[in-house]
Coordinates of C-alpha atoms in Angstrom, one line a residue:
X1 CA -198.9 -146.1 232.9
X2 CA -200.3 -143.7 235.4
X3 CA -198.5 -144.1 238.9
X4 CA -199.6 -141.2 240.6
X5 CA -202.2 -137.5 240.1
X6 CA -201.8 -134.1 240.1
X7 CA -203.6 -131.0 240.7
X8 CA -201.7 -127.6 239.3
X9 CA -203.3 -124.9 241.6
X10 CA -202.2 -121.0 240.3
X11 CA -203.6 -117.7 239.0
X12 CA -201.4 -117.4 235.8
X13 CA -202.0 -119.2 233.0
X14 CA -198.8 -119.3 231.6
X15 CA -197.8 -120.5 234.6
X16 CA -200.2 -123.1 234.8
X17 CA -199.3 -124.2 231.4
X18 CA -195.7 -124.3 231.6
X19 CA -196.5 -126.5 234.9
X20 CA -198.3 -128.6 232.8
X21 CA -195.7 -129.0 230.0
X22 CA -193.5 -130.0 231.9
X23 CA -194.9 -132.8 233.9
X24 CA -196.2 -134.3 230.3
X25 CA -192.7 -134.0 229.5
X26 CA -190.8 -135.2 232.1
X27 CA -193.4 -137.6 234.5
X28 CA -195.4 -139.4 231.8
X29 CA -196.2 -141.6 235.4
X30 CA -197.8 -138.7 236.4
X31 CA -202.0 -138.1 235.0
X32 CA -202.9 -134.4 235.6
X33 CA -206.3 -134.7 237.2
X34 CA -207.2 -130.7 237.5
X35 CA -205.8 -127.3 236.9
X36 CA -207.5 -124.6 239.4
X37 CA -207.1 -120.8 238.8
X38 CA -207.7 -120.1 242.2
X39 CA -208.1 -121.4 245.9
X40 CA -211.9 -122.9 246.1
X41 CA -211.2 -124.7 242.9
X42 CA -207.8 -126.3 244.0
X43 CA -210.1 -127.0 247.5
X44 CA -213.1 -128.5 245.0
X45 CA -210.7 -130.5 242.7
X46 CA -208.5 -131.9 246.0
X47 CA -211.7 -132.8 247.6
X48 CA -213.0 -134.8 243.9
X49 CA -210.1 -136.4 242.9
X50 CA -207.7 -136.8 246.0
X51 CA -204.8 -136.3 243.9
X52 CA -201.3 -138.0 245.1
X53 CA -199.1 -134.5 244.9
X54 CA -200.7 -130.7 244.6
X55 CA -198.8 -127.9 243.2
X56 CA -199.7 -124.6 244.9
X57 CA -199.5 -121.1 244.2
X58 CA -199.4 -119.0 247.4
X59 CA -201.2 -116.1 245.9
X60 CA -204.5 -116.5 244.1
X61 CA -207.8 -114.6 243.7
X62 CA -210.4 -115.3 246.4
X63 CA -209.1 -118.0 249.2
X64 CA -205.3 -118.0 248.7
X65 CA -203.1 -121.3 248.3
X66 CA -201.7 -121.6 251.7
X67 CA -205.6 -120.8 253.2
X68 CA -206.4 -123.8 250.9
X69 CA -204.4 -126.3 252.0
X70 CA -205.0 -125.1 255.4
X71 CA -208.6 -126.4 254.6
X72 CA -207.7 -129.5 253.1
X73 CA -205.5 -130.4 255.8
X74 CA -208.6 -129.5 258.3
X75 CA -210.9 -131.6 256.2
X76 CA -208.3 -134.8 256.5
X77 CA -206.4 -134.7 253.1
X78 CA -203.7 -136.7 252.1
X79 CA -202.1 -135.1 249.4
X80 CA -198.6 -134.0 249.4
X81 CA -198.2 -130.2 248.9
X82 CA -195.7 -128.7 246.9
X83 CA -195.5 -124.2 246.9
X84 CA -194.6 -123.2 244.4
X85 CA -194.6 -119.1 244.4
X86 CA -192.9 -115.7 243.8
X87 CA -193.2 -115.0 247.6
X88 CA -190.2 -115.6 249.6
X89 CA -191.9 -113.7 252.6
X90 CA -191.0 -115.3 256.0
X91 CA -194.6 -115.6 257.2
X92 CA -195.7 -117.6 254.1
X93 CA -192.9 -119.5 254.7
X94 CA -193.6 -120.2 258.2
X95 CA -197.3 -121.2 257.6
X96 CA -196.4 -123.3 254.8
X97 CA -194.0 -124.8 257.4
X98 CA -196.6 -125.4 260.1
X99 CA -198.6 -126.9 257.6
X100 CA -196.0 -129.3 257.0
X101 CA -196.1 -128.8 253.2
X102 CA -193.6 -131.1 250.9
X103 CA -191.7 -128.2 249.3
X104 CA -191.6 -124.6 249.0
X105 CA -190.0 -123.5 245.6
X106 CA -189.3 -119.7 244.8
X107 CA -190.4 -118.2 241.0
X108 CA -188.1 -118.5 239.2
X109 CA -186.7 -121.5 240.3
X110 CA -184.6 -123.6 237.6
X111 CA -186.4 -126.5 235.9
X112 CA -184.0 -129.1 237.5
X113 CA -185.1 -128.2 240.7
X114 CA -188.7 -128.4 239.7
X115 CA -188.1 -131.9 238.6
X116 CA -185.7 -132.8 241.1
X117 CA -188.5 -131.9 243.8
X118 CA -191.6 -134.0 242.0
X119 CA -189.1 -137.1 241.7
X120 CA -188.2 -136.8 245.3
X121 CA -191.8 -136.5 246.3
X122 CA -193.2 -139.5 244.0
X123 CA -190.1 -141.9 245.6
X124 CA -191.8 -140.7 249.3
X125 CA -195.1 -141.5 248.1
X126 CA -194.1 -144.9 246.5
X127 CA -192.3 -145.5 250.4
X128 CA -195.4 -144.8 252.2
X129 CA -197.0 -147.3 249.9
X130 CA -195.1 -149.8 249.8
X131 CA -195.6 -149.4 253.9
X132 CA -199.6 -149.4 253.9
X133 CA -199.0 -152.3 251.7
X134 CA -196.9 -154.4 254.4
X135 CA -198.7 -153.0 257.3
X136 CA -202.0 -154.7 255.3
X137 CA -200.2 -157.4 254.9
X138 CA -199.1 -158.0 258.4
X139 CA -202.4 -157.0 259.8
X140 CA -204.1 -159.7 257.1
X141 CA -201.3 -162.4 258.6
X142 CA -202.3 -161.7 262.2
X143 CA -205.9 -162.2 261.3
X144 CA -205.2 -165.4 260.0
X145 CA -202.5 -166.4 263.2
X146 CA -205.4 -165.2 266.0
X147 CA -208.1 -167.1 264.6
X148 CA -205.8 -170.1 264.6
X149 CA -204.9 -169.6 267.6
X150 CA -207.9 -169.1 269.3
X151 CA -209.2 -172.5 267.4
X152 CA -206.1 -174.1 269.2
X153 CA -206.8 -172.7 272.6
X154 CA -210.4 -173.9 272.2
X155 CA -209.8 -177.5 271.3
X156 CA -206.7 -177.7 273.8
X157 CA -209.9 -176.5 276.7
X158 CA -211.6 -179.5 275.5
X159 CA -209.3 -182.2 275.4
X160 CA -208.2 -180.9 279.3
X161 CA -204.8 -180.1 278.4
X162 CA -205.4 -176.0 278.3
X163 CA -202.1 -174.7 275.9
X164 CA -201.5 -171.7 278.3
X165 CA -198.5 -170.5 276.3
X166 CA -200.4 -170.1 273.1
X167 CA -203.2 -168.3 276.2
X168 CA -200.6 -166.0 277.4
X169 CA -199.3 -165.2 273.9
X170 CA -203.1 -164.3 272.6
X171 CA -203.1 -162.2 275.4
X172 CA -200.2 -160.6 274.9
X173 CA -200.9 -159.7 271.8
X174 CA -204.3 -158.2 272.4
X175 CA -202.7 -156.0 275.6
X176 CA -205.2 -158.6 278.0
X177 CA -204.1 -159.0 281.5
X178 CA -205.6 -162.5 282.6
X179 CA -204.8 -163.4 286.2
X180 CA -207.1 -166.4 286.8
X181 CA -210.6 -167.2 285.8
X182 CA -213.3 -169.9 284.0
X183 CA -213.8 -170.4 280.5
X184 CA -217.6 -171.2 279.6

């Protein structure tokens, strides 16, 4: 069952199939939706597929990785951005940094870690989830409450007995400051 996609961004191929190899392997949760050789195709494939988690190599032909997420970012993306890269140089880390990627791992970095990093990332993922999935929830509930509410209001208005603690708490919840006034 696929739980969440992948793009594998990097210029070598053995690279890019050892990547993939090991996420068949070890994340059969995980569908690989693209493999880019360089920076406009990880941009292209991002942009098509939206993938869940991206796996980026800094240096590549043309725009380089950290250029690319850079533009995904700009361009309102919500993947999460793993580095993956033989460049430990302070500035890439930096930028990666200020791009608040996920992870930064150094070639060669020991399988473990690899997978230790992709699991960590899908449990985030699965947390922000299971968040946009209460937050609909709640936001569904209140919905439902206010147009209640509003009904109940109405028909207290009618019958002369105005509820004005259901009134204040509808205005409460919609930040309304009512000091006086006359409902038509």
């Amino acid at each position: 069952m696929t739980k969440y996609t992948i793009v594998i961004a990097d210029d070598e191929e053995i690279e890019r199939k050892a990547l993939r190899l090991l996420l068949q392997k070890e994340f059969p949760e995980i569908a690989i939706v693209g493999i880019a050789a360089n920076g406009m195709e990880l941009v292209s494939m991002t942009q098509q597929h939206q993938p869940d988690i991206a796996i980026v190599d800094v240096n590549m032909p043309g725009i380089n990785g950290i250029d690319a997420i850079d533009l995904l970012r700009a361009k309102g993306s919500k993947t999460h951005f793993i580095i993956n890269t033989a460049y430990d140089d302070f500035s890439y880390v930096q930028r990666a940094l200020s791009l608040k990627i996920d992870a930064y791992i150094l070639k060669p970095e020991k399988r473990d870690t690899t997978i230790q990093t992709i699991r960590k990332l899908c449990q985030q993922i699965d947390v922000a989830r299971e968040n946009r999935n209460s937050q609909q929830q709640i936001q569904a509930l209140f919905t439902r409450v206010q147009s209640v509410m509003e009904s109940e209001i109405m028909y207290s208005l009618f019958i002369g007995e105005p509820a004005l603690e259901n009134f204040d708490t509808y205005c409460d919840m919609h930040g309304i400051q009512f000091e006086a006034g006359t409902v038509v």
